[in-house]
Amino acid sequence: MRAVAVESEAAILYRIEPIDPHAHLLQVTLKVLRPSSDGQRVALPAWIPGSYMIREFARHIIRIEAHCGTKPVRLDKLDKHSWSAAPVDGVLEISYTVYAWDLSVRAAHLDASHAFINASSVCLRVIGQEGLPCSVELAPPPAAIARNWRVATTLPEAGAARHGFGRYRASDYDELIDHPIEMGTFSLAHFEAGGARHEIAITGRSDVDLKRLSRDLSAVCAVQSVLFEPKTRRAPFDRYLFLTTAVGDGYGGLEHRNSTALLCNRNDLPWHGMDSVSDGYRSFLGLASHEYFHAWHVKRIKPAAFVPYELDREVHTRLLWIFEGFTSYYDDLMLARAGVISHSDYLKLLGKTISNVLRGPGRHVQSIADSSFDAWTKYYRQDENSPNSVVSYYAKGALVALAIDLSIRARTKGVSSLDDVMRLMWTRLGRSFYSQRGHAGDAQAGLPEDGFEPMLREATGLAMKAQLTRWVDGTDDLPLARLFAPLGIDMTMTATDPSPSLGVRLAQRGSELQVTSALTGGAAQRAGVSSGDVLVACDGIRVNEAMLKAMLARRTPGDRVRLHAFRRDELLEFEATLDAPIQTEVNLALKPGANPLRDAWLNVRASDRGARRAKSGRA
Ligand code: ZN
């Protein structure tokens, strides 16, 4: 009955069928009940929200045709991703085949073991009708393959039948493309947190301990709900899904409003009998925490530039440092506050982030506001010169979040924190984003480009314009050691490698030692060594990575070394004067004794401080 109702409500109907899993082909039928009278245009997005790069998904449409009833309809291709159908009197039906063999969280992937589908790379947008409700019918693959296949998605059901195959609905195109779909024989677990049902679906063979994973994730999810809604402690959805694909070597995550798609190494998942938190598992939890945080921050609190998403081309905002950087700050902090990692482990992770930022000369060239704006062509399209020219709005954005948080805590003597700013943005912009918003295009929705500083001032009473300008638009290093001091945390720096520095990044490729980047102002660059050069000898001795390292360890800063390298097959000789070791290894140490600012930051209640210490000690 509900299916019938939806059929009549929905003006746009999709049917997706994994028609040939061995050839990785999805067959899609799109019915437009009321096509535009002067010819209907359809288009596939050029990018998927959350991943800021033009991907031109339409290049994987390998066949397309249109009909009205039994009559063929002329379909003209207008540009790389849009078509126009001739005017018809009746229902316009467009059928097309999509090649789905992208093993990432961003597109679609199909073989005989599973299908993973982002509608943004599979469902054509009906231009002019993006705001209308649509329905999607998910068909199973051929019977020989379909045995035991089922569906996992947070798309609302509208008559889905056995194993989840059947009909789903979306109130508009924006909702349709915000619920990835998995079909296959995944393992499934569920838990409650923040008043919502959470599910974890894991595709790919693994020996995952689902109980352990559920327990840890539920703690992480709970603290995030408490951060944004301390009174109700409720998540902004009734249901949330972690769609996880475990592979030999892969890493990635993409946020959606009620779910996330994650790609991880199977060895990063917890296994039965794992008693501590392995580095890989800590990284997986950090990834899950990051994408989950996005359900509040970027899927509901959004940059105004993303309301609505313009899907044909790049959408520029100087605020990704807030949306990705703050999320990167809170992802690991939430693990510590949830008690799934110890505070000393958290400080180690934070130290690593600081080190990573300090290792890139690009931090003195590009600001995080500029890095946000140019994400499409710089951060997402890195090359050999990126270490010299690009700063990560994720990593430095996380450090700016830390700097803001520590400043607020110290200046208000612990009364306020960045948490208050997040809560104000949440109540002002996020909480009712999907429920009260008019259709796409509401001018009130989203954080304006200059909207953060007033929000911070209102939430904390502090004027921080000068600092924000320096940290966000400037390229100097952040005064973190000074900001850590009031929390009883000592920040010290040492050299990761005590050998004199050549100022290069290297990769051993088979028997070749290649310079992947010559760092700005470094000994190698001054001598004329370039990225792409293949180093063959140092002081007349053949080198690989280990040998070069051993030789540098025996030199002192100021020593000269003779280098031989091939460039375009021509042998070149260089004389480099070695620099002092670079101090980028950051250590964060807790000073003994209680510190209320620090305890509030890591969310340690006085009553359970002893218990938590004991727990950390075991790890
Ligand atoms: Zn993110």
Coordinates of C-alpha atoms and ligand atoms in Angstrom, one line a residue:
M1 CA 0.0 0.0 0.0
R2 CA 2.8 2.4 0.9
A3 CA 4.5 1.6 -2.4
V4 CA 1.4 2.6 -4.3
A5 CA 1.2 5.8 -2.4
V6 CA 4.8 6.6 -3.2
E7 CA 4.4 5.7 -6.9
S8 CA 1.7 8.4 -7.0
E9 CA 3.6 11.0 -5.0
A10 CA 7.0 10.5 -6.6
A11 CA 7.4 12.4 -9.9
I12 CA 10.7 10.8 -10.6
L13 CA 11.3 7.0 -10.4
Y14 CA 14.6 5.2 -10.6
R15 CA 15.2 1.5 -10.9
I16 CA 18.8 0.3 -10.3
E17 CA 19.7 -3.3 -11.3
P18 CA 23.2 -4.9 -11.0
I19 CA 22.6 -6.5 -14.4
D20 CA 26.1 -7.9 -15.0
P21 CA 28.2 -8.1 -11.9
H22 CA 31.1 -9.8 -13.8
A23 CA 31.3 -6.9 -16.3
H24 CA 30.6 -4.4 -13.4
L25 CA 27.5 -3.0 -15.1
L26 CA 24.5 -1.4 -13.4
Q27 CA 21.4 -0.9 -15.5
V28 CA 19.4 2.2 -14.5
T29 CA 15.9 3.2 -15.7
L30 CA 14.7 6.7 -14.9
K31 CA 11.1 7.6 -15.4
V32 CA 10.1 11.3 -15.4
L33 CA 6.4 11.5 -15.0
R34 CA 6.1 15.2 -16.0
P35 CA 9.0 16.0 -18.2
S36 CA 9.5 19.7 -19.2
S37 CA 7.4 20.6 -22.2
D38 CA 10.2 22.1 -24.1
G39 CA 12.5 19.1 -23.7
Q40 CA 13.8 17.6 -20.5
R41 CA 17.5 18.0 -19.5
V42 CA 19.2 15.5 -17.2
A43 CA 22.7 15.5 -15.8
L44 CA 25.0 13.5 -13.6
P45 CA 26.9 15.4 -10.8
A46 CA 30.5 16.3 -11.6
W47 CA 31.5 15.7 -7.9
I48 CA 30.2 14.1 -4.8
P49 CA 29.6 16.4 -1.7
G50 CA 32.3 15.8 0.9
S51 CA 35.1 15.0 -1.6
Y52 CA 36.1 18.3 -3.2
M53 CA 37.4 17.3 -6.6
I54 CA 35.8 17.2 -10.1
R55 CA 35.4 13.5 -10.9
E56 CA 33.1 13.6 -13.9
F57 CA 31.1 10.5 -13.0
A58 CA 29.2 10.6 -16.3
R59 CA 32.3 9.2 -18.1
H60 CA 31.1 5.8 -16.8
I61 CA 27.8 6.0 -18.5
I62 CA 28.5 3.7 -21.5
R63 CA 25.1 3.5 -23.2
I64 CA 22.0 5.7 -22.9
E65 CA 18.7 5.9 -24.7
A66 CA 15.2 7.5 -24.2
H67 CA 11.7 6.3 -24.8
C68 CA 8.1 7.5 -24.4
G69 CA 6.0 4.4 -24.3
T70 CA 7.3 2.3 -27.1
K71 CA 8.5 5.3 -29.1
P72 CA 12.2 6.1 -29.1
V73 CA 12.9 9.7 -28.1
R74 CA 15.9 11.7 -29.4
L75 CA 18.5 12.4 -26.8
D76 CA 21.2 15.0 -27.4
K77 CA 24.4 15.1 -25.3
L78 CA 25.0 18.7 -24.3
D79 CA 28.3 18.6 -22.5
K80 CA 30.4 16.1 -20.5
H81 CA 27.6 15.2 -18.2
S82 CA 24.3 16.4 -19.4
W83 CA 21.7 15.4 -22.0
S84 CA 18.5 16.9 -23.4
A85 CA 15.6 14.7 -24.4
A86 CA 13.2 15.9 -27.2
P87 CA 9.7 17.1 -25.9
V88 CA 7.3 14.2 -25.3
D89 CA 3.7 13.8 -24.6
G90 CA 3.7 11.4 -21.7
V91 CA 6.2 9.7 -19.4
L92 CA 9.9 10.1 -20.4
E93 CA 11.9 7.0 -19.8
I94 CA 15.7 7.1 -19.9
S95 CA 17.6 3.8 -19.7
Y96 CA 21.4 3.7 -19.3
T97 CA 24.2 1.4 -18.3
V98 CA 26.8 2.5 -15.8
Y99 CA 30.2 0.9 -15.5
A100 CA 30.8 0.5 -11.7
W101 CA 34.3 -0.5 -10.8
D102 CA 35.6 2.2 -8.5
L103 CA 36.7 0.8 -5.2
S104 CA 36.4 3.9 -3.2
V105 CA 33.8 5.6 -1.0
R106 CA 33.0 8.1 -3.7
A107 CA 31.4 6.3 -6.6
A108 CA 30.1 2.8 -7.4
H109 CA 31.6 -0.7 -7.3
L110 CA 30.0 -3.9 -8.5
D111 CA 31.2 -7.5 -8.7
A112 CA 29.8 -10.9 -7.9
S113 CA 30.4 -10.3 -4.2
H114 CA 28.7 -7.0 -3.6
A115 CA 27.5 -3.7 -5.0
F116 CA 28.2 -0.3 -3.5
I117 CA 26.3 2.6 -4.9
N118 CA 26.5 6.3 -4.4
A119 CA 23.4 7.7 -6.3
S120 CA 25.5 10.7 -7.2
S121 CA 27.4 8.6 -9.7
V122 CA 24.4 6.5 -10.8
C123 CA 21.2 8.5 -10.7
L124 CA 20.8 11.3 -13.3
R125 CA 19.5 14.6 -11.9
V126 CA 16.3 15.8 -13.6
I127 CA 17.1 19.5 -14.2
G128 CA 14.4 21.8 -12.8
Q129 CA 12.8 19.0 -10.7
E130 CA 15.6 18.5 -8.1
G131 CA 13.2 19.5 -5.3
L132 CA 10.6 16.9 -6.1
P133 CA 10.2 13.6 -4.3
C134 CA 11.6 10.5 -6.0
S135 CA 11.5 6.8 -5.5
V136 CA 14.2 4.2 -6.1
E137 CA 13.7 0.5 -6.8
L138 CA 16.7 -1.6 -5.9
A139 CA 16.6 -4.8 -7.9
P140 CA 18.7 -7.9 -7.0
P141 CA 21.5 -9.2 -9.3
P142 CA 20.9 -12.3 -11.4
A143 CA 19.6 -15.2 -9.4
A144 CA 22.8 -17.3 -9.6
I145 CA 24.6 -14.5 -7.7
A146 CA 21.8 -13.1 -5.6
R147 CA 21.7 -15.9 -3.0
N148 CA 22.1 -14.4 0.5
W149 CA 22.4 -10.9 -0.8
R150 CA 20.7 -8.2 1.2
V151 CA 20.6 -4.4 1.2
A152 CA 22.0 -1.9 3.7
T153 CA 21.1 1.8 3.3
T154 CA 19.5 4.6 5.4
L155 CA 17.3 5.6 2.5
P156 CA 13.7 5.5 3.8
E157 CA 11.9 2.4 2.8
A158 CA 8.7 2.6 0.7
G159 CA 7.8 -1.0 0.3
A160 CA 11.1 -2.7 0.3
A161 CA 10.6 -6.5 0.4
R162 CA 12.8 -9.5 1.0
H163 CA 16.3 -8.7 2.2
G164 CA 15.7 -5.1 1.5
F165 CA 15.3 -5.3 -2.2
G166 CA 12.4 -3.2 -3.4
R167 CA 11.4 0.4 -3.2
Y168 CA 12.8 3.4 -1.3
R169 CA 12.0 7.1 -1.3
A170 CA 13.7 10.4 -1.0
S171 CA 12.1 13.8 -0.6
D172 CA 14.4 15.4 -3.2
Y173 CA 17.6 14.7 -5.2
D174 CA 19.8 16.1 -2.4
E175 CA 18.4 13.4 -0.1
L176 CA 18.6 10.7 -2.7
I177 CA 22.4 11.2 -3.2
D178 CA 23.0 11.4 0.6
H179 CA 22.3 7.7 1.4
P180 CA 24.9 5.3 0.0
I181 CA 23.6 1.8 -0.7
E182 CA 25.4 -1.5 -0.1
M183 CA 24.1 -4.9 -1.5
G184 CA 25.8 -8.2 -0.7
T185 CA 26.5 -10.6 2.1
F186 CA 28.0 -8.2 4.6
S187 CA 28.1 -8.9 8.3
L188 CA 25.9 -6.7 10.4
A189 CA 25.8 -5.6 14.0
H190 CA 23.8 -2.9 15.8
F191 CA 23.8 -0.9 19.0
E192 CA 21.9 2.0 20.5
A193 CA 23.4 5.4 21.2
G194 CA 22.0 8.9 21.5
G195 CA 18.5 7.5 21.3
A196 CA 19.2 6.1 17.8
R197 CA 19.7 2.7 16.3
H198 CA 23.2 2.4 14.9
E199 CA 24.2 -0.4 12.5
I200 CA 27.6 -1.5 11.3
A201 CA 27.7 -3.4 8.0
I202 CA 31.1 -4.9 7.1
T203 CA 31.7 -6.0 3.5
G204 CA 34.8 -8.1 2.8
R205 CA 36.3 -11.1 4.6
S206 CA 37.5 -10.3 8.1
D207 CA 37.7 -11.8 11.6
V208 CA 36.2 -8.7 13.1
D209 CA 35.0 -8.8 16.7
L210 CA 31.7 -7.1 16.2
K211 CA 30.9 -6.9 19.9
R212 CA 34.1 -5.0 20.7
L213 CA 33.5 -2.8 17.7
S214 CA 29.9 -2.0 18.7
R215 CA 31.0 -1.3 22.3
D216 CA 33.7 1.1 21.4
L217 CA 31.7 2.9 18.6
S218 CA 28.7 3.2 20.9
A219 CA 30.9 5.1 23.5
V220 CA 32.2 7.4 20.8
C221 CA 28.8 8.0 19.3
A222 CA 27.3 8.8 22.8
V223 CA 29.9 11.5 23.7
Q224 CA 29.3 13.2 20.3
S225 CA 25.5 13.4 21.0
V226 CA 26.3 14.8 24.5
L227 CA 28.7 17.4 23.0
F228 CA 26.0 18.9 20.8
E229 CA 22.9 18.1 22.9
P230 CA 24.1 18.0 26.5
K231 CA 20.5 18.2 27.8
T232 CA 18.7 15.6 25.6
R233 CA 21.8 13.6 24.7
R234 CA 20.0 12.7 21.5
A235 CA 21.5 12.3 18.0
P236 CA 19.8 14.2 15.2
F237 CA 18.5 11.0 13.5
D238 CA 16.7 7.8 14.4
R239 CA 19.0 5.5 12.6
Y240 CA 22.7 5.7 11.5
L241 CA 24.7 3.3 9.4
F242 CA 28.4 2.7 9.3
L243 CA 28.9 1.1 5.8
T244 CA 32.3 -0.4 6.0
T245 CA 34.3 -2.2 3.2
A246 CA 37.4 -4.0 4.5
V247 CA 40.2 -4.6 2.0
G248 CA 43.9 -5.5 2.0
D249 CA 45.1 -2.0 1.7
G250 CA 42.7 1.0 1.6
Y251 CA 41.7 4.0 3.7
G252 CA 38.9 6.5 3.2
G253 CA 35.6 7.8 4.5
L254 CA 32.8 9.9 3.3
E255 CA 30.2 11.6 5.4
H256 CA 26.4 11.5 4.8
R257 CA 23.5 12.8 6.9
N258 CA 22.5 9.5 8.5
S259 CA 25.4 7.2 7.4
T260 CA 29.0 7.0 6.4
A261 CA 30.9 4.9 3.8
L262 CA 34.2 3.7 5.2
L263 CA 37.1 1.9 3.5
C264 CA 39.7 0.3 5.7
N265 CA 42.4 -2.4 6.0
R266 CA 40.8 -5.6 7.3
N267 CA 43.7 -5.8 9.8
D268 CA 42.6 -2.5 11.3
L269 CA 39.4 -3.9 12.6
P270 CA 39.4 -5.4 16.1
W271 CA 39.7 -9.1 16.3
H272 CA 38.6 -11.6 19.0
G273 CA 41.1 -11.6 21.8
M274 CA 42.7 -8.2 20.9
D275 CA 43.2 -6.8 24.4
S276 CA 44.6 -3.3 23.7
V277 CA 43.9 -0.8 20.9
S278 CA 46.2 -1.5 18.0
D279 CA 47.5 1.5 16.0
G280 CA 45.4 0.4 13.0
Y281 CA 42.2 0.1 15.2
R282 CA 42.9 3.5 16.7
S283 CA 43.1 4.9 13.2
F284 CA 39.9 3.1 12.2
L285 CA 38.1 4.5 15.3
G286 CA 39.4 7.9 14.4
L287 CA 38.0 7.6 10.9
A288 CA 34.6 6.4 12.1
S289 CA 34.5 9.2 14.7
H290 CA 35.5 11.8 12.1
E291 CA 32.7 10.8 9.6
Y292 CA 30.2 10.5 12.5
F293 CA 31.0 14.1 13.7
H294 CA 30.3 15.3 10.2
A295 CA 26.6 14.2 10.7
W296 CA 26.4 17.4 12.8
H297 CA 29.2 19.4 11.3
V298 CA 29.0 19.8 7.5
K299 CA 25.9 17.8 6.9
R300 CA 23.7 20.0 9.1
I301 CA 25.9 22.9 10.1
K302 CA 27.1 23.8 6.6
P303 CA 29.0 26.6 4.9
A304 CA 26.5 28.8 3.3
A305 CA 28.3 28.1 0.0
F306 CA 27.0 24.5 0.2
V307 CA 23.3 25.5 0.5
P308 CA 22.4 24.1 -1.9
Y309 CA 25.3 22.1 -3.3
E310 CA 26.1 23.2 -6.9
L311 CA 26.8 19.8 -8.5
D312 CA 28.0 20.9 -12.0
R313 CA 31.2 22.6 -11.0
E314 CA 33.6 23.4 -8.1
V315 CA 32.0 25.3 -5.2
H316 CA 34.5 27.5 -3.4
T317 CA 34.5 28.3 0.3
R318 CA 37.3 29.6 2.5
L319 CA 35.8 27.7 5.5
L320 CA 36.8 24.1 5.0
W321 CA 39.3 24.6 7.8
I322 CA 36.3 24.9 10.1
F323 CA 34.4 22.0 8.6
E324 CA 37.2 19.6 8.0
G325 CA 39.8 21.0 10.5
F326 CA 37.4 21.2 13.5
T327 CA 36.2 17.7 12.6
S328 CA 39.8 16.5 12.5
Y329 CA 40.3 18.1 15.9
Y330 CA 37.3 16.5 17.5
D331 CA 37.6 13.0 15.9
D332 CA 40.5 11.9 18.1
L333 CA 39.4 14.1 21.1
M334 CA 36.1 12.2 21.1
L335 CA 38.0 8.9 21.4
A336 CA 39.8 10.2 24.4
R337 CA 36.6 11.6 26.0
A338 CA 34.8 8.4 25.3
G339 CA 37.6 6.5 27.1
V340 CA 38.4 4.2 24.2
I341 CA 41.9 5.5 24.0
S342 CA 44.1 6.7 26.9
H343 CA 44.9 10.3 27.5
S344 CA 48.6 9.6 26.8
D345 CA 47.7 8.0 23.5
Y346 CA 45.6 11.0 22.7
L347 CA 48.5 13.3 23.3
K348 CA 50.7 11.2 21.1
L349 CA 48.2 11.5 18.3
L350 CA 48.0 15.2 18.8
G351 CA 51.8 15.4 18.8
K352 CA 51.9 13.6 15.5
T353 CA 49.4 16.0 13.9
I354 CA 51.6 18.9 15.0
S355 CA 54.7 17.2 13.7
N356 CA 53.0 16.6 10.3
V357 CA 52.2 20.2 9.9
L358 CA 55.7 21.3 10.9
R359 CA 57.3 19.1 8.4
G360 CA 55.8 20.9 5.4
P361 CA 57.5 24.1 4.1
G362 CA 54.1 24.8 2.4
R363 CA 52.7 26.0 5.7
H364 CA 54.7 29.2 5.3
V365 CA 53.3 29.7 1.8
Q366 CA 49.6 29.0 2.0
S367 CA 47.1 29.9 4.6
I368 CA 44.3 27.5 5.6
A369 CA 41.7 29.8 4.3
D370 CA 43.4 29.8 0.9
S371 CA 44.0 26.0 1.2
S372 CA 40.2 25.6 1.7
F373 CA 39.4 27.8 -1.3
D374 CA 41.8 25.9 -3.6
A375 CA 41.0 22.4 -2.2
W376 CA 39.8 21.4 -5.7
T377 CA 42.9 22.1 -7.5
K378 CA 45.6 21.9 -4.8
Y379 CA 44.9 19.8 -1.7
Y380 CA 42.9 17.2 -3.7
R381 CA 45.4 17.2 -6.6
Q382 CA 48.8 17.0 -4.9
D383 CA 52.0 16.7 -6.8
E384 CA 55.8 16.8 -6.1
N385 CA 55.7 20.5 -5.2
S386 CA 52.7 20.2 -2.8
P387 CA 54.9 19.9 0.4
N388 CA 56.4 23.2 -0.6
S389 CA 53.2 25.0 -1.6
V390 CA 50.2 23.5 0.2
V391 CA 49.1 23.3 3.8
S392 CA 46.5 20.8 4.9
Y393 CA 43.3 22.5 6.1
Y394 CA 42.6 19.2 7.8
A395 CA 45.8 19.0 9.9
K396 CA 46.5 22.8 10.4
G397 CA 42.7 23.3 10.7
A398 CA 42.7 20.8 13.6
L399 CA 45.6 22.7 15.2
V400 CA 43.8 26.1 14.8
A401 CA 40.7 24.4 16.5
L402 CA 43.1 23.3 19.3
A403 CA 44.6 26.8 19.5
I404 CA 41.1 28.4 19.7
D405 CA 39.9 25.9 22.2
L406 CA 42.9 26.3 24.5
S407 CA 42.7 30.1 24.3
I408 CA 39.0 30.2 25.2
R409 CA 39.6 27.8 28.1
A410 CA 42.5 29.8 29.5
R411 CA 40.9 33.2 29.0
T412 CA 37.5 32.3 30.5
K413 CA 39.2 30.2 33.3
G414 CA 37.4 27.1 32.1
V415 CA 33.9 28.7 31.9
S416 CA 33.8 28.4 28.1
S417 CA 35.4 26.4 25.3
L418 CA 35.2 25.6 21.6
D419 CA 32.4 23.1 22.6
D420 CA 30.2 26.2 23.3
V421 CA 30.9 27.6 19.9
M422 CA 30.0 24.2 18.3
R423 CA 26.7 24.1 20.3
L424 CA 25.8 27.7 19.2
M425 CA 26.5 26.8 15.5
W426 CA 24.4 23.7 16.1
T427 CA 21.4 25.3 17.6
R428 CA 21.5 28.3 15.2
L429 CA 22.3 26.5 11.9
G430 CA 22.2 22.7 12.3
R431 CA 19.5 21.4 14.5
S432 CA 16.6 22.1 12.2
F433 CA 18.5 22.2 8.9
Y434 CA 16.5 19.3 7.4
S435 CA 13.2 19.8 9.3
Q436 CA 12.5 23.5 8.9
R437 CA 14.5 24.5 5.9
G438 CA 12.6 25.4 2.8
H439 CA 13.8 23.8 -0.3
A440 CA 17.3 24.1 -1.5
G441 CA 18.3 27.8 -1.9
D442 CA 17.2 29.1 1.6
A443 CA 19.5 32.1 2.0
Q444 CA 19.4 31.9 5.8
A445 CA 20.9 28.5 5.9
G446 CA 24.6 27.9 6.4
L447 CA 27.5 29.7 7.9
P448 CA 28.5 32.8 5.9
E449 CA 32.1 33.2 4.9
D450 CA 32.6 35.8 7.6
G451 CA 30.3 34.1 10.1
F452 CA 32.6 32.3 12.5
E453 CA 34.2 35.1 14.4
P454 CA 30.8 36.6 15.4
M455 CA 29.6 33.1 16.4
L456 CA 32.7 32.6 18.6
R457 CA 32.2 36.1 20.2
E458 CA 28.5 35.3 21.0
A459 CA 29.2 31.9 22.4
T460 CA 32.2 32.9 24.6
G461 CA 32.1 36.7 25.0
L462 CA 35.7 36.8 23.7
A463 CA 37.0 39.0 20.9
M464 CA 39.5 36.9 19.0
K465 CA 39.5 38.6 15.6
A466 CA 43.2 39.4 15.7
Q467 CA 44.2 35.9 16.6
L468 CA 41.9 34.3 14.0
T469 CA 43.3 36.5 11.3
R470 CA 46.8 35.6 12.2
W471 CA 46.1 31.8 12.4
V472 CA 43.6 31.4 9.6
D473 CA 44.8 33.9 7.0
G474 CA 48.5 34.0 8.0
T475 CA 51.3 31.5 7.5
D476 CA 53.2 31.7 10.8
D477 CA 53.4 28.7 13.1
L478 CA 50.8 28.6 15.9
P479 CA 52.0 29.5 19.5
L480 CA 51.0 26.0 20.7
A481 CA 53.6 25.6 23.4
R482 CA 52.4 28.8 25.1
L483 CA 48.8 27.8 24.8
F484 CA 49.4 24.3 26.3
A485 CA 51.1 25.8 29.4
P486 CA 47.9 26.7 31.4
L487 CA 46.7 23.1 31.0
G488 CA 49.9 21.7 32.6
I489 CA 51.1 20.3 29.3
D490 CA 54.8 20.6 28.2
M491 CA 55.4 20.7 24.5
T492 CA 58.9 20.0 23.5
M493 CA 60.5 19.4 20.1
T494 CA 63.3 17.2 19.0
A495 CA 64.6 15.9 15.7
T496 CA 62.8 12.8 14.3
D497 CA 66.1 11.8 12.7
P498 CA 69.3 13.1 14.5
S499 CA 71.3 12.9 11.2
P500 CA 72.1 16.1 9.3
S501 CA 69.4 16.9 6.8
L502 CA 69.5 16.7 3.0
G503 CA 66.0 18.3 2.8
V504 CA 64.4 15.7 0.5
R505 CA 61.5 13.2 0.6
L506 CA 62.5 9.9 -0.9
A507 CA 60.8 6.7 -2.2
Q508 CA 62.6 3.4 -2.8
R509 CA 61.0 2.1 -6.0
G510 CA 62.4 -1.3 -6.7
S511 CA 66.2 -0.7 -7.0
E512 CA 65.7 3.0 -7.7
L513 CA 65.9 5.6 -5.0
Q514 CA 63.8 8.5 -6.2
V515 CA 63.5 12.0 -4.9
T516 CA 59.7 12.6 -4.6
S517 CA 60.1 16.2 -3.3
A518 CA 63.1 18.5 -2.9
L519 CA 62.0 20.7 0.0
T520 CA 62.2 24.5 -0.3
G521 CA 65.6 25.8 0.8
G522 CA 66.9 22.4 1.7
A523 CA 70.4 21.2 1.1
A524 CA 69.5 19.1 -1.9
Q525 CA 67.5 21.9 -3.6
R526 CA 70.2 24.4 -3.1
A527 CA 72.6 22.0 -4.8
G528 CA 70.3 21.6 -7.7
V529 CA 68.7 18.2 -6.9
S530 CA 65.1 18.0 -8.2
S531 CA 62.0 16.0 -7.5
G532 CA 62.0 13.0 -9.9
D533 CA 65.8 12.6 -9.8
V534 CA 67.0 9.0 -9.2
L535 CA 69.8 9.1 -6.7
V536 CA 72.5 6.5 -7.4
A537 CA 75.5 7.4 -5.4
C538 CA 76.7 9.5 -2.4
D539 CA 80.4 10.2 -2.1
G540 CA 81.0 7.6 -4.8
I541 CA 79.2 4.8 -3.1
R542 CA 76.0 3.3 -4.6
V543 CA 73.0 4.1 -2.4
N544 CA 69.6 2.8 -1.6
E545 CA 67.4 4.4 1.1
A546 CA 69.0 2.5 4.0
M547 CA 72.6 3.1 2.7
L548 CA 72.0 6.9 2.3
K549 CA 70.5 7.1 5.8
A550 CA 73.5 5.2 7.2
M551 CA 75.9 7.5 5.4
L552 CA 74.2 10.7 6.5
A553 CA 74.2 9.5 10.1
R554 CA 78.0 9.6 10.0
R555 CA 78.2 13.2 8.8
T556 CA 77.7 16.5 10.7
P557 CA 75.9 19.6 9.7
G558 CA 78.0 21.7 7.3
D559 CA 79.7 18.6 5.7
R560 CA 79.6 18.5 2.0
V561 CA 78.4 15.3 0.2
R562 CA 78.8 14.5 -3.5
L563 CA 75.6 13.1 -5.0
H564 CA 75.1 11.4 -8.4
A565 CA 71.6 11.2 -9.9
F566 CA 69.9 10.4 -13.2
R567 CA 67.5 12.9 -14.7
R568 CA 66.0 12.1 -18.1
D569 CA 68.6 9.3 -18.2
E570 CA 71.5 11.8 -18.0
L571 CA 73.9 11.4 -15.1
L572 CA 74.3 14.5 -13.0
E573 CA 76.6 15.4 -10.2
F574 CA 75.8 17.7 -7.2
E575 CA 77.6 18.9 -4.1
A576 CA 75.3 19.5 -1.2
T577 CA 76.1 21.1 2.1
L578 CA 74.2 19.3 4.9
D579 CA 71.9 21.2 7.2
A580 CA 71.3 20.7 10.9
P581 CA 68.7 18.0 11.8
I582 CA 65.2 19.4 11.6
Q583 CA 63.3 19.8 14.9
T584 CA 59.8 18.5 14.1
E585 CA 59.2 15.7 16.5
V586 CA 56.7 17.0 19.0
N587 CA 56.3 15.5 22.5
L588 CA 53.5 16.5 24.7
A589 CA 53.9 15.6 28.4
L590 CA 51.5 16.0 31.3
K591 CA 52.9 17.8 34.3
P592 CA 52.1 15.9 37.5
G593 CA 49.2 17.0 39.6
A594 CA 45.6 17.8 38.9
N595 CA 44.7 20.6 36.4
P596 CA 41.0 21.6 36.2
L597 CA 41.4 23.1 32.7
R598 CA 43.1 20.0 31.4
D599 CA 40.5 17.7 33.1
A600 CA 37.6 19.7 31.6
W601 CA 39.3 19.5 28.2
L602 CA 39.7 15.8 28.3
N603 CA 36.3 15.5 30.1
V604 CA 37.6 13.7 33.2
R605 CA 35.1 14.0 36.0
A606 CA 36.9 14.1 39.4
S607 CA 35.0 11.1 40.6
D608 CA 36.3 8.7 38.0
R609 CA 39.7 10.1 37.5
G610 CA 41.3 7.2 39.5
A611 CA 39.4 4.6 37.5
R612 CA 40.4 6.1 34.2
R613 CA 44.1 6.2 35.2
A614 CA 44.0 2.5 36.1
K615 CA 42.4 1.8 32.7
S616 CA 45.0 3.8 30.8
G617 CA 47.8 2.0 32.7
R618 CA 46.6 -1.4 31.4
A619 CA 46.9 -0.5 27.8
Ligands
ZN1 ZN 36.0 15.1 6.8

